[in-house]
Amino acid sequence: MKLYICWSTNGSAHHDCHKAHQALADAGYSPDIVKARGQEHLPKFLQFKVRREVHALTGSFFVPVLVLEEGTAINKPDEIVAWAKAHPADR
């Protein structure tokens, strides 16, 4: 499982990347963290490689994005949190 984030998973509960990462950690997951950096509002030709990967997966440059083992991509923070709560890892 991969979690694409902006610059960091630190921050307040209002930071989407932190919120998604914390929900996964609370559910018992340790996803591979991929830092996308950059800004989602820039045109495609100015995006870093990782943001272009995110766009190929979701049609958007927005992060966080969770990519599950089977390749399903979840690109809304609240949906990542809901998924983590509904699918706790085997402990």
Short mmCIF file of N, CA, C and O in Angstrom, two decimals:
data_model
loop_
_atom_site.label_atom_id
_atom_site.label_comp_id
_atom_site.label_asym_id
_atom_site.label_seq_id
_atom_site.Cartn_x
_atom_site.Cartn_y
_atom_site.Cartn_z
N MET A 1 0.85 -1.17 0.00
CA MET A 1 0.00 0.00 0.00
C MET A 1 0.89 1.23 0.00
O MET A 1 1.93 1.26 0.65
N LYS A 2 0.48 2.24 -0.77
CA LYS A 2 1.21 3.50 -0.85
C LYS A 2 0.30 4.64 -0.46
O LYS A 2 -0.88 4.64 -0.81
N LEU A 3 0.87 5.62 0.22
CA LEU A 3 0.16 6.85 0.52
C LEU A 3 0.96 7.99 -0.07
O LEU A 3 2.08 8.27 0.36
N TYR A 4 0.39 8.63 -1.10
CA TYR A 4 1.00 9.82 -1.68
C TYR A 4 0.60 11.01 -0.83
O TYR A 4 -0.59 11.20 -0.55
N ILE A 5 1.59 11.80 -0.42
CA ILE A 5 1.34 12.97 0.42
C ILE A 5 2.00 14.19 -0.21
O ILE A 5 2.77 14.07 -1.16
N CYS A 6 1.75 15.36 0.37
CA CYS A 6 2.39 16.59 -0.12
C CYS A 6 3.85 16.60 0.30
O CYS A 6 4.70 16.04 -0.35
N TRP A 7 4.14 17.22 1.43
CA TRP A 7 5.52 17.34 1.91
C TRP A 7 5.77 16.53 3.18
O TRP A 7 6.87 16.15 3.46
N SER A 8 4.71 16.33 3.97
CA SER A 8 4.90 15.72 5.28
C SER A 8 3.59 15.14 5.79
O SER A 8 2.51 15.52 5.35
N THR A 9 3.71 14.23 6.75
CA THR A 9 2.53 13.72 7.44
C THR A 9 2.34 14.40 8.78
O THR A 9 1.46 14.06 9.54
N ASN A 10 3.20 15.38 9.08
CA ASN A 10 3.07 16.14 10.32
C ASN A 10 1.99 17.20 10.15
O ASN A 10 1.53 17.46 9.06
N GLY A 11 1.64 17.82 11.23
CA GLY A 11 0.69 18.91 11.17
C GLY A 11 -0.53 18.64 12.02
O GLY A 11 -0.60 17.66 12.75
N SER A 12 -1.47 19.52 11.87
CA SER A 12 -2.69 19.43 12.69
C SER A 12 -3.68 18.44 12.08
O SER A 12 -3.49 17.96 10.96
N ALA A 13 -4.73 18.19 12.80
CA ALA A 13 -5.79 17.30 12.33
C ALA A 13 -6.50 17.87 11.11
O ALA A 13 -7.24 17.16 10.43
N HIS A 14 -6.28 19.15 10.81
CA HIS A 14 -6.91 19.77 9.64
C HIS A 14 -6.09 19.56 8.37
O HIS A 14 -6.57 19.83 7.28
N HIS A 15 -4.85 19.10 8.52
CA HIS A 15 -4.00 18.85 7.36
C HIS A 15 -4.38 17.49 6.77
O HIS A 15 -4.29 16.46 7.44
N ASP A 16 -4.81 17.48 5.52
CA ASP A 16 -5.35 16.26 4.90
C ASP A 16 -4.35 15.11 4.88
O ASP A 16 -4.72 13.96 5.12
N CYS A 17 -3.09 15.39 4.59
CA CYS A 17 -2.09 14.32 4.54
C CYS A 17 -1.87 13.73 5.94
O CYS A 17 -1.76 12.51 6.09
N HIS A 18 -1.81 14.58 6.95
CA HIS A 18 -1.68 14.10 8.33
C HIS A 18 -2.90 13.27 8.72
O HIS A 18 -2.76 12.19 9.29
N LYS A 19 -4.08 13.77 8.40
CA LYS A 19 -5.32 13.08 8.76
C LYS A 19 -5.37 11.68 8.15
O LYS A 19 -5.70 10.70 8.82
N ALA A 20 -5.02 11.57 6.86
CA ALA A 20 -5.05 10.27 6.18
C ALA A 20 -4.00 9.33 6.77
O ALA A 20 -4.29 8.16 7.06
N HIS A 21 -2.79 9.84 6.97
CA HIS A 21 -1.72 9.00 7.52
C HIS A 21 -2.06 8.54 8.94
O HIS A 21 -1.86 7.37 9.28
N GLN A 22 -2.60 9.43 9.75
CA GLN A 22 -2.94 9.07 11.13
C GLN A 22 -4.04 8.01 11.17
O GLN A 22 -3.98 7.08 11.97
N ALA A 23 -5.02 8.13 10.30
CA ALA A 23 -6.10 7.13 10.26
C ALA A 23 -5.55 5.76 9.88
O ALA A 23 -5.95 4.73 10.47
N LEU A 24 -4.63 5.72 8.93
CA LEU A 24 -4.02 4.44 8.54
C LEU A 24 -3.18 3.87 9.67
O LEU A 24 -3.24 2.67 9.96
N ALA A 25 -2.40 4.73 10.33
CA ALA A 25 -1.59 4.27 11.46
C ALA A 25 -2.48 3.75 12.60
O ALA A 25 -2.20 2.69 13.18
N ASP A 26 -3.55 4.47 12.89
CA ASP A 26 -4.48 4.04 13.94
C ASP A 26 -5.13 2.70 13.61
O ASP A 26 -5.48 1.94 14.50
N ALA A 27 -5.29 2.40 12.32
CA ALA A 27 -5.89 1.14 11.88
C ALA A 27 -4.85 0.02 11.79
O ALA A 27 -5.19 -1.10 11.43
N GLY A 28 -3.59 0.34 12.07
CA GLY A 28 -2.56 -0.68 12.08
C GLY A 28 -1.75 -0.81 10.81
O GLY A 28 -1.03 -1.79 10.62
N TYR A 29 -1.82 0.17 9.92
CA TYR A 29 -1.08 0.13 8.66
C TYR A 29 0.17 1.00 8.73
O TYR A 29 0.20 2.01 9.42
N SER A 30 1.17 0.61 7.96
CA SER A 30 2.40 1.39 7.76
C SER A 30 2.63 1.51 6.26
O SER A 30 3.48 0.81 5.70
N PRO A 31 1.87 2.38 5.59
CA PRO A 31 2.00 2.45 4.13
C PRO A 31 3.35 3.03 3.70
O PRO A 31 3.99 3.77 4.46
N ASP A 32 3.77 2.68 2.50
CA ASP A 32 4.93 3.34 1.91
C ASP A 32 4.52 4.78 1.64
O ASP A 32 3.48 5.03 1.03
N ILE A 33 5.32 5.73 2.10
CA ILE A 33 5.03 7.15 1.93
C ILE A 33 5.76 7.66 0.70
O ILE A 33 6.97 7.46 0.56
N VAL A 34 5.02 8.30 -0.20
CA VAL A 34 5.59 8.89 -1.40
C VAL A 34 5.30 10.39 -1.35
O VAL A 34 4.13 10.78 -1.36
N LYS A 35 6.35 11.20 -1.28
CA LYS A 35 6.18 12.65 -1.20
C LYS A 35 6.01 13.23 -2.60
O LYS A 35 6.90 13.13 -3.44
N ALA A 36 4.87 13.87 -2.83
CA ALA A 36 4.57 14.44 -4.14
C ALA A 36 5.14 15.84 -4.29
O ALA A 36 5.39 16.28 -5.41
N ARG A 37 5.28 16.55 -3.19
CA ARG A 37 5.77 17.93 -3.20
C ARG A 37 4.98 18.77 -4.21
O ARG A 37 3.96 18.36 -4.70
N GLY A 38 5.42 19.95 -4.49
CA GLY A 38 4.75 20.79 -5.48
C GLY A 38 3.37 21.27 -5.05
O GLY A 38 3.01 21.20 -3.88
N GLN A 39 2.62 21.74 -6.02
CA GLN A 39 1.28 22.31 -5.78
C GLN A 39 0.30 21.71 -6.79
O GLN A 39 0.60 21.66 -7.98
N GLU A 40 -0.87 21.34 -6.32
CA GLU A 40 -1.85 20.71 -7.22
C GLU A 40 -2.44 21.66 -8.24
O GLU A 40 -2.95 21.24 -9.26
N HIS A 41 -2.37 22.96 -8.00
CA HIS A 41 -3.02 23.92 -8.90
C HIS A 41 -2.15 24.32 -10.09
O HIS A 41 -2.61 25.03 -10.98
N LEU A 42 -0.90 23.87 -10.14
CA LEU A 42 -0.03 24.20 -11.26
C LEU A 42 -0.41 23.41 -12.51
O LEU A 42 -0.94 22.31 -12.40
N PRO A 43 -0.11 23.94 -13.70
CA PRO A 43 -0.39 23.17 -14.92
C PRO A 43 0.47 21.91 -14.99
O PRO A 43 1.53 21.83 -14.36
N LYS A 44 0.02 20.96 -15.77
CA LYS A 44 0.67 19.65 -15.83
C LYS A 44 2.15 19.75 -16.17
O LYS A 44 2.98 19.05 -15.59
N PHE A 45 2.52 20.62 -17.09
CA PHE A 45 3.93 20.69 -17.50
C PHE A 45 4.86 21.20 -16.40
O PHE A 45 6.07 21.04 -16.48
N LEU A 46 4.31 21.81 -15.35
CA LEU A 46 5.11 22.27 -14.22
C LEU A 46 5.10 21.31 -13.04
O LEU A 46 5.74 21.56 -12.03
N GLN A 47 4.35 20.22 -13.16
CA GLN A 47 4.23 19.27 -12.06
C GLN A 47 5.46 18.36 -11.99
O GLN A 47 6.02 17.97 -13.01
N PHE A 48 5.85 18.00 -10.77
CA PHE A 48 6.91 17.03 -10.57
C PHE A 48 6.41 15.65 -11.00
O PHE A 48 5.20 15.39 -11.10
N LYS A 49 7.35 14.74 -11.21
CA LYS A 49 7.04 13.39 -11.68
C LYS A 49 6.00 12.69 -10.81
O LYS A 49 5.06 12.07 -11.31
N VAL A 50 6.14 12.79 -9.50
CA VAL A 50 5.22 12.09 -8.61
C VAL A 50 3.81 12.66 -8.72
O VAL A 50 2.83 11.91 -8.72
N ARG A 51 3.67 13.98 -8.85
CA ARG A 51 2.33 14.56 -9.04
C ARG A 51 1.72 14.07 -10.36
O ARG A 51 0.52 13.88 -10.45
N ARG A 52 2.55 13.87 -11.37
CA ARG A 52 2.03 13.33 -12.63
C ARG A 52 1.58 11.88 -12.46
O ARG A 52 0.59 11.46 -13.06
N GLU A 53 2.28 11.12 -11.61
CA GLU A 53 1.83 9.75 -11.28
C GLU A 53 0.47 9.79 -10.60
O GLU A 53 -0.41 8.99 -10.92
N VAL A 54 0.31 10.72 -9.66
CA VAL A 54 -0.98 10.87 -8.96
C VAL A 54 -2.08 11.19 -9.98
O VAL A 54 -3.17 10.62 -9.94
N HIS A 55 -1.79 12.08 -10.90
CA HIS A 55 -2.76 12.45 -11.94
C HIS A 55 -3.12 11.25 -12.80
O HIS A 55 -4.30 11.05 -13.14
N ALA A 56 -2.15 10.43 -13.15
CA ALA A 56 -2.42 9.23 -13.95
C ALA A 56 -3.32 8.24 -13.20
O ALA A 56 -4.17 7.58 -13.80
N LEU A 57 -3.18 8.19 -11.88
CA LEU A 57 -3.99 7.29 -11.06
C LEU A 57 -5.41 7.79 -10.85
O LEU A 57 -6.36 7.00 -10.78
N THR A 58 -5.55 9.12 -10.70
CA THR A 58 -6.82 9.67 -10.22
C THR A 58 -7.47 10.72 -11.11
O THR A 58 -8.62 11.08 -10.89
N GLY A 59 -6.72 11.26 -12.06
CA GLY A 59 -7.24 12.36 -12.87
C GLY A 59 -7.11 13.70 -12.18
O GLY A 59 -7.61 14.71 -12.68
N SER A 60 -6.44 13.73 -11.04
CA SER A 60 -6.26 14.95 -10.26
C SER A 60 -4.83 14.99 -9.73
O SER A 60 -4.20 13.94 -9.55
N PHE A 61 -4.32 16.19 -9.46
CA PHE A 61 -3.00 16.33 -8.86
C PHE A 61 -3.08 16.39 -7.34
O PHE A 61 -2.07 16.51 -6.66
N PHE A 62 -4.28 16.33 -6.78
CA PHE A 62 -4.51 16.49 -5.35
C PHE A 62 -4.02 15.27 -4.57
O PHE A 62 -4.24 14.13 -4.97
N VAL A 63 -3.36 15.52 -3.45
CA VAL A 63 -2.99 14.48 -2.51
C VAL A 63 -3.59 14.83 -1.15
O VAL A 63 -3.92 15.99 -0.92
N PRO A 64 -3.83 13.88 -0.28
CA PRO A 64 -3.31 12.53 -0.27
C PRO A 64 -4.08 11.59 -1.19
O PRO A 64 -5.25 11.79 -1.47
N VAL A 65 -3.37 10.55 -1.61
CA VAL A 65 -3.95 9.46 -2.39
C VAL A 65 -3.45 8.16 -1.78
O VAL A 65 -2.24 7.99 -1.60
N LEU A 66 -4.37 7.27 -1.49
CA LEU A 66 -4.03 5.95 -1.00
C LEU A 66 -4.18 4.97 -2.15
O LEU A 66 -5.23 4.93 -2.80
N VAL A 67 -3.13 4.19 -2.42
CA VAL A 67 -3.20 3.14 -3.45
C VAL A 67 -3.10 1.81 -2.72
O VAL A 67 -2.10 1.50 -2.07
N LEU A 68 -4.17 1.02 -2.84
CA LEU A 68 -4.23 -0.27 -2.17
C LEU A 68 -3.42 -1.30 -2.95
O LEU A 68 -3.05 -1.08 -4.10
N GLU A 69 -3.16 -2.44 -2.32
CA GLU A 69 -2.33 -3.48 -2.93
C GLU A 69 -2.84 -3.92 -4.29
O GLU A 69 -2.06 -4.20 -5.19
N GLU A 70 -4.16 -3.97 -4.47
CA GLU A 70 -4.72 -4.42 -5.76
C GLU A 70 -4.78 -3.30 -6.80
O GLU A 70 -5.22 -3.51 -7.91
N GLY A 71 -4.31 -2.09 -6.42
CA GLY A 71 -4.23 -0.98 -7.36
C GLY A 71 -5.34 0.04 -7.28
O GLY A 71 -5.28 1.06 -7.96
N THR A 72 -6.34 -0.18 -6.44
CA THR A 72 -7.40 0.81 -6.26
C THR A 72 -6.83 2.07 -5.63
O THR A 72 -6.08 2.00 -4.66
N ALA A 73 -7.18 3.22 -6.20
CA ALA A 73 -6.72 4.50 -5.67
C ALA A 73 -7.88 5.24 -5.02
O ALA A 73 -8.95 5.36 -5.61
N ILE A 74 -7.65 5.74 -3.82
CA ILE A 74 -8.64 6.54 -3.08
C ILE A 74 -8.03 7.93 -2.93
O ILE A 74 -6.97 8.07 -2.32
N ASN A 75 -8.70 8.95 -3.49
CA ASN A 75 -8.06 10.27 -3.52
C ASN A 75 -8.83 11.36 -2.78
O ASN A 75 -8.62 12.52 -3.04
N LYS A 76 -9.65 10.98 -1.85
CA LYS A 76 -10.31 11.98 -1.00
C LYS A 76 -9.96 11.65 0.44
O LYS A 76 -10.15 10.52 0.89
N PRO A 77 -9.46 12.62 1.19
CA PRO A 77 -8.99 12.36 2.56
C PRO A 77 -10.05 11.69 3.45
O PRO A 77 -9.74 10.75 4.17
N ASP A 78 -11.28 12.17 3.38
CA ASP A 78 -12.33 11.58 4.23
C ASP A 78 -12.63 10.14 3.83
O ASP A 78 -12.97 9.32 4.68
N GLU A 79 -12.47 9.82 2.55
CA GLU A 79 -12.68 8.44 2.10
C GLU A 79 -11.53 7.54 2.55
O GLU A 79 -11.73 6.37 2.84
N ILE A 80 -10.32 8.09 2.60
CA ILE A 80 -9.18 7.32 3.12
C ILE A 80 -9.40 7.01 4.60
O ILE A 80 -9.21 5.87 5.04
N VAL A 81 -9.84 8.01 5.36
CA VAL A 81 -10.13 7.81 6.78
C VAL A 81 -11.23 6.76 6.96
O VAL A 81 -11.10 5.85 7.77
N ALA A 82 -12.29 6.87 6.18
CA ALA A 82 -13.40 5.91 6.27
C ALA A 82 -12.93 4.50 5.91
O ALA A 82 -13.31 3.53 6.58
N TRP A 83 -12.10 4.38 4.85
CA TRP A 83 -11.59 3.07 4.46
C TRP A 83 -10.76 2.46 5.59
O TRP A 83 -10.91 1.29 5.92
N ALA A 84 -9.89 3.27 6.19
CA ALA A 84 -9.03 2.77 7.27
C ALA A 84 -9.86 2.29 8.46
O ALA A 84 -9.57 1.24 9.04
N LYS A 85 -10.90 3.03 8.80
CA LYS A 85 -11.76 2.62 9.92
C LYS A 85 -12.53 1.34 9.60
O LYS A 85 -12.75 0.51 10.47
N ALA A 86 -12.93 1.17 8.34
CA ALA A 86 -13.71 0.00 7.94
C ALA A 86 -12.85 -1.24 7.70
O ALA A 86 -13.38 -2.34 7.66
N HIS A 87 -11.54 -1.05 7.53
CA HIS A 87 -10.64 -2.17 7.19
C HIS A 87 -9.41 -2.18 8.09
O HIS A 87 -8.29 -2.03 7.59
N PRO A 88 -9.58 -2.36 9.39
CA PRO A 88 -8.39 -2.39 10.25
C PRO A 88 -7.48 -3.56 9.88
O PRO A 88 -7.94 -4.61 9.45
N ALA A 89 -6.19 -3.34 10.02
CA ALA A 89 -5.20 -4.38 9.72
C ALA A 89 -5.29 -5.48 10.76
O ALA A 89 -5.65 -5.24 11.92
N ASP A 90 -4.94 -6.70 10.36
CA ASP A 90 -4.87 -7.79 11.33
C ASP A 90 -3.70 -7.51 12.26
O ASP A 90 -2.61 -7.22 11.82
N ARG A 91 -3.98 -7.58 13.51
CA ARG A 91 -2.92 -7.26 14.49
C ARG A 91 -2.33 -8.52 15.04
O ARG A 91 -2.89 -9.47 15.28
#
